[in-house]
Amino acid sequence: MKLRTYIVEDNATIRENLIGTLEELASVEAVGVAETEDEGKDWLSSHGDQWDLAIVDLFLRQGSGLGVLAACRSRRPGQKMVVLSNYATPDVRMRCAQLGVDAVFDKSNEIDALVDYCIQHSTSPGAMEPVAQHPLSAAGPSA
């Protein structure tokens, strides 16, 4: 099963590289992108049955990924929200947990963990059920 994934990331290079990597390695289908908080909130809330996973950066061209996360707190059961940020500090991870985020990944050293997370959710029998090994304190740097 391909994960229908929506990406909220304002850096076009990062966004395109991420989409290419996830589509090639993790059975992900990008269903849309946003560069701002408002675009992300509007699309995710108005297309609630068209996505399985949202990958959200915290610092956007307009607004914040935190606003996107807050707007999706009442998403359907099984839909996952993950954060991919250069600022995955303990405080940020705690704030994300308060907003109901399923996992947080650091752009600088946890891309492999994000790929693994997507693979796990696209191939397992209850694909979008919680996975214990990918908590908010995502796996450390890969070797």
PDB file of C-alpha atoms in Angstrom:
ATOM      1  CA  MET A   1       0.000   0.000   0.000  1.00  0.00           C
ATOM      2  CA  LYS A   2       1.387   3.404  -0.956  1.00  0.00           C
ATOM      3  CA  LEU A   3       1.238   6.058   1.728  1.00  0.00           C
ATOM      4  CA  ARG A   4      -0.644   9.064   0.402  1.00  0.00           C
ATOM      5  CA  THR A   5       1.646  11.756   1.770  1.00  0.00           C
ATOM      6  CA  TYR A   6       1.234  15.510   1.996  1.00  0.00           C
ATOM      7  CA  ILE A   7       4.381  17.563   2.556  1.00  0.00           C
ATOM      8  CA  VAL A   8       4.537  20.982   4.189  1.00  0.00           C
ATOM      9  CA  GLU A   9       8.028  22.309   3.411  1.00  0.00           C
ATOM     10  CA  ASP A  10       8.946  25.724   2.030  1.00  0.00           C
ATOM     11  CA  ASN A  11      12.383  24.863   0.654  1.00  0.00           C
ATOM     12  CA  ALA A  12      11.805  23.598  -2.901  1.00  0.00           C
ATOM     13  CA  THR A  13      15.111  21.709  -3.089  1.00  0.00           C
ATOM     14  CA  ILE A  14      14.530  19.871   0.183  1.00  0.00           C
ATOM     15  CA  ARG A  15      10.914  19.197  -0.772  1.00  0.00           C
ATOM     16  CA  GLU A  16      11.752  17.734  -4.195  1.00  0.00           C
ATOM     17  CA  ASN A  17      14.631  15.637  -2.821  1.00  0.00           C
ATOM     18  CA  LEU A  18      12.417  14.348  -0.033  1.00  0.00           C
ATOM     19  CA  ILE A  19       9.624  13.407  -2.423  1.00  0.00           C
ATOM     20  CA  GLY A  20      12.061  11.639  -4.758  1.00  0.00           C
ATOM     21  CA  THR A  21      13.699   9.726  -1.925  1.00  0.00           C
ATOM     22  CA  LEU A  22      10.454   8.653  -0.268  1.00  0.00           C
ATOM     23  CA  GLU A  23       8.755   7.673  -3.531  1.00  0.00           C
ATOM     24  CA  GLU A  24      11.778   5.576  -4.525  1.00  0.00           C
ATOM     25  CA  LEU A  25      12.594   3.959  -1.185  1.00  0.00           C
ATOM     26  CA  ALA A  26       9.453   3.947   0.922  1.00  0.00           C
ATOM     27  CA  SER A  27       6.363   3.341  -1.220  1.00  0.00           C
ATOM     28  CA  VAL A  28       5.165   6.904  -0.723  1.00  0.00           C
ATOM     29  CA  GLU A  29       2.918   8.787  -3.131  1.00  0.00           C
ATOM     30  CA  ALA A  30       3.097  12.575  -2.777  1.00  0.00           C
ATOM     31  CA  VAL A  31      -0.476  13.849  -3.024  1.00  0.00           C
ATOM     32  CA  GLY A  32       0.369  17.513  -2.546  1.00  0.00           C
ATOM     33  CA  VAL A  33       2.673  20.101  -1.064  1.00  0.00           C
ATOM     34  CA  ALA A  34       2.425  23.408   0.760  1.00  0.00           C
ATOM     35  CA  GLU A  35       4.948  26.127   1.484  1.00  0.00           C
ATOM     36  CA  THR A  36       2.938  28.032   4.114  1.00  0.00           C
ATOM     37  CA  GLU A  37       0.956  27.340   7.262  1.00  0.00           C
ATOM     38  CA  ASP A  38      -2.321  28.470   5.689  1.00  0.00           C
ATOM     39  CA  GLU A  39      -1.877  26.293   2.562  1.00  0.00           C
ATOM     40  CA  GLY A  40      -1.068  23.264   4.713  1.00  0.00           C
ATOM     41  CA  LYS A  41      -3.965  23.766   7.119  1.00  0.00           C
ATOM     42  CA  ASP A  42      -6.459  24.431   4.326  1.00  0.00           C
ATOM     43  CA  TRP A  43      -5.516  21.407   2.211  1.00  0.00           C
ATOM     44  CA  LEU A  44      -5.179  18.897   5.043  1.00  0.00           C
ATOM     45  CA  SER A  45      -8.472  19.893   6.647  1.00  0.00           C
ATOM     46  CA  SER A  46     -10.459  20.051   3.397  1.00  0.00           C
ATOM     47  CA  HIS A  47      -9.043  16.771   1.982  1.00  0.00           C
ATOM     48  CA  GLY A  48      -9.274  14.684   5.145  1.00  0.00           C
ATOM     49  CA  ASP A  49      -9.916  11.429   3.308  1.00  0.00           C
ATOM     50  CA  GLN A  50      -7.130  11.893   0.729  1.00  0.00           C
ATOM     51  CA  TRP A  51      -3.993  11.533   2.866  1.00  0.00           C
ATOM     52  CA  ASP A  52      -2.432   8.971   5.209  1.00  0.00           C
ATOM     53  CA  LEU A  53       0.705  10.814   6.293  1.00  0.00           C
ATOM     54  CA  ALA A  54       1.652  14.474   6.601  1.00  0.00           C
ATOM     55  CA  ILE A  55       5.297  15.491   6.872  1.00  0.00           C
ATOM     56  CA  VAL A  56       5.592  18.991   8.299  1.00  0.00           C
ATOM     57  CA  ASP A  57       8.554  21.345   8.669  1.00  0.00           C
ATOM     58  CA  LEU A  58       8.298  23.801  11.552  1.00  0.00           C
ATOM     59  CA  PHE A  59       9.694  26.927   9.906  1.00  0.00           C
ATOM     60  CA  LEU A  60       7.725  27.943   6.830  1.00  0.00           C
ATOM     61  CA  ARG A  61       7.581  30.835   4.372  1.00  0.00           C
ATOM     62  CA  GLN A  62       4.468  32.067   6.221  1.00  0.00           C
ATOM     63  CA  GLY A  63       3.388  30.909   9.635  1.00  0.00           C
ATOM     64  CA  SER A  64       4.639  27.816  11.392  1.00  0.00           C
ATOM     65  CA  GLY A  65       4.356  24.073  11.116  1.00  0.00           C
ATOM     66  CA  LEU A  66       3.043  24.148  14.685  1.00  0.00           C
ATOM     67  CA  GLY A  67      -0.119  25.814  13.355  1.00  0.00           C
ATOM     68  CA  VAL A  68      -0.499  23.035  10.779  1.00  0.00           C
ATOM     69  CA  LEU A  69      -0.062  20.400  13.480  1.00  0.00           C
ATOM     70  CA  ALA A  70      -2.606  22.087  15.760  1.00  0.00           C
ATOM     71  CA  ALA A  71      -5.134  22.271  12.923  1.00  0.00           C
ATOM     72  CA  CYS A  72      -4.850  18.503  12.391  1.00  0.00           C
ATOM     73  CA  ARG A  73      -5.286  17.353  15.977  1.00  0.00           C
ATOM     74  CA  SER A  74      -8.721  15.936  15.147  1.00  0.00           C
ATOM     75  CA  ARG A  75      -7.580  13.994  12.087  1.00  0.00           C
ATOM     76  CA  ARG A  76      -8.991  10.553  11.279  1.00  0.00           C
ATOM     77  CA  PRO A  77      -7.718   7.608  13.308  1.00  0.00           C
ATOM     78  CA  GLY A  78      -4.740   6.094  11.526  1.00  0.00           C
ATOM     79  CA  GLN A  79      -3.615   9.312   9.843  1.00  0.00           C
ATOM     80  CA  LYS A  80      -0.067  10.157  10.865  1.00  0.00           C
ATOM     81  CA  MET A  81       1.572  13.527  11.392  1.00  0.00           C
ATOM     82  CA  VAL A  82       5.351  13.691  11.544  1.00  0.00           C
ATOM     83  CA  VAL A  83       7.720  16.607  11.852  1.00  0.00           C
ATOM     84  CA  LEU A  84      10.906  16.880   9.811  1.00  0.00           C
ATOM     85  CA  SER A  85      12.947  19.813  11.060  1.00  0.00           C
ATOM     86  CA  ASN A  86      16.458  21.098  11.639  1.00  0.00           C
ATOM     87  CA  TYR A  87      15.247  22.069  15.113  1.00  0.00           C
ATOM     88  CA  ALA A  88      14.274  18.716  16.617  1.00  0.00           C
ATOM     89  CA  THR A  89      15.356  19.721  20.112  1.00  0.00           C
ATOM     90  CA  PRO A  90      13.931  18.117  23.263  1.00  0.00           C
ATOM     91  CA  ASP A  91      11.676  21.179  23.777  1.00  0.00           C
ATOM     92  CA  VAL A  92      10.400  20.991  20.186  1.00  0.00           C
ATOM     93  CA  ARG A  93       9.767  17.247  20.548  1.00  0.00           C
ATOM     94  CA  MET A  94       7.796  17.924  23.744  1.00  0.00           C
ATOM     95  CA  ARG A  95       5.689  20.622  22.053  1.00  0.00           C
ATOM     96  CA  CYS A  96       5.048  18.320  19.107  1.00  0.00           C
ATOM     97  CA  ALA A  97       3.928  15.563  21.484  1.00  0.00           C
ATOM     98  CA  GLN A  98       1.455  18.004  23.044  1.00  0.00           C
ATOM     99  CA  LEU A  99       0.045  18.612  19.552  1.00  0.00           C
ATOM    100  CA  GLY A 100      -0.428  14.891  18.913  1.00  0.00           C
ATOM    101  CA  VAL A 101       2.491  14.380  16.517  1.00  0.00           C
ATOM    102  CA  ASP A 102       3.386  10.738  15.901  1.00  0.00           C
ATOM    103  CA  ALA A 103       7.136  11.197  15.343  1.00  0.00           C
ATOM    104  CA  VAL A 104       9.794  13.884  15.006  1.00  0.00           C
ATOM    105  CA  PHE A 105      12.816  13.524  12.745  1.00  0.00           C
ATOM    106  CA  ASP A 106      15.874  15.760  12.478  1.00  0.00           C
ATOM    107  CA  LYS A 107      16.668  16.749   8.880  1.00  0.00           C
ATOM    108  CA  SER A 108      20.391  16.622   9.534  1.00  0.00           C
ATOM    109  CA  ASN A 109      20.691  13.041  10.766  1.00  0.00           C
ATOM    110  CA  GLU A 110      17.360  11.187  10.845  1.00  0.00           C
ATOM    111  CA  ILE A 111      16.283  10.967   7.188  1.00  0.00           C
ATOM    112  CA  ASP A 112      17.003   7.217   7.249  1.00  0.00           C
ATOM    113  CA  ALA A 113      14.723   6.894  10.270  1.00  0.00           C
ATOM    114  CA  LEU A 114      11.972   8.772   8.397  1.00  0.00           C
ATOM    115  CA  VAL A 115      12.371   6.424   5.418  1.00  0.00           C
ATOM    116  CA  ASP A 116      12.173   3.429   7.787  1.00  0.00           C
ATOM    117  CA  TYR A 117       9.055   4.904   9.406  1.00  0.00           C
ATOM    118  CA  CYS A 118       7.380   5.280   6.009  1.00  0.00           C
ATOM    119  CA  ILE A 119       8.373   1.760   4.964  1.00  0.00           C
ATOM    120  CA  GLN A 120       6.991   0.345   8.210  1.00  0.00           C
ATOM    121  CA  HIS A 121       3.665   2.104   7.720  1.00  0.00           C
ATOM    122  CA  SER A 122       3.336   1.259   4.048  1.00  0.00           C
ATOM    123  CA  THR A 123       4.108  -2.450   4.332  1.00  0.00           C
ATOM    124  CA  SER A 124       2.727  -3.613   7.647  1.00  0.00           C
ATOM    125  CA  PRO A 125      -0.776  -5.148   7.901  1.00  0.00           C
ATOM    126  CA  GLY A 126      -2.416  -2.296   9.961  1.00  0.00           C
ATOM    127  CA  ALA A 127      -0.115   0.079   8.170  1.00  0.00           C
ATOM    128  CA  MET A 128      -1.161   3.213   9.975  1.00  0.00           C
ATOM    129  CA  GLU A 129      -1.360   1.755  13.472  1.00  0.00           C
ATOM    130  CA  PRO A 130       1.127   3.085  16.058  1.00  0.00           C
ATOM    131  CA  VAL A 131       4.642   1.687  15.880  1.00  0.00           C
ATOM    132  CA  ALA A 132       6.393   1.448  19.228  1.00  0.00           C
ATOM    133  CA  GLN A 133       9.933   1.749  17.899  1.00  0.00           C
ATOM    134  CA  HIS A 134       9.326   5.212  16.385  1.00  0.00           C
ATOM    135  CA  PRO A 135       8.382   7.462  19.280  1.00  0.00           C
ATOM    136  CA  LEU A 136       8.806  11.225  19.284  1.00  0.00           C
ATOM    137  CA  SER A 137      12.438  10.738  20.199  1.00  0.00           C
ATOM    138  CA  ALA A 138      13.117   9.128  16.828  1.00  0.00           C
ATOM    139  CA  ALA A 139      16.070   6.856  16.309  1.00  0.00           C
ATOM    140  CA  GLY A 140      19.493   8.431  16.523  1.00  0.00           C
ATOM    141  CA  PRO A 141      21.921   8.944  13.665  1.00  0.00           C
ATOM    142  CA  SER A 142      22.337   6.076  11.256  1.00  0.00           C
ATOM    143  CA  ALA A 143      25.741   4.511  10.793  1.00  0.00           C
TER     144      ALA A 143
END
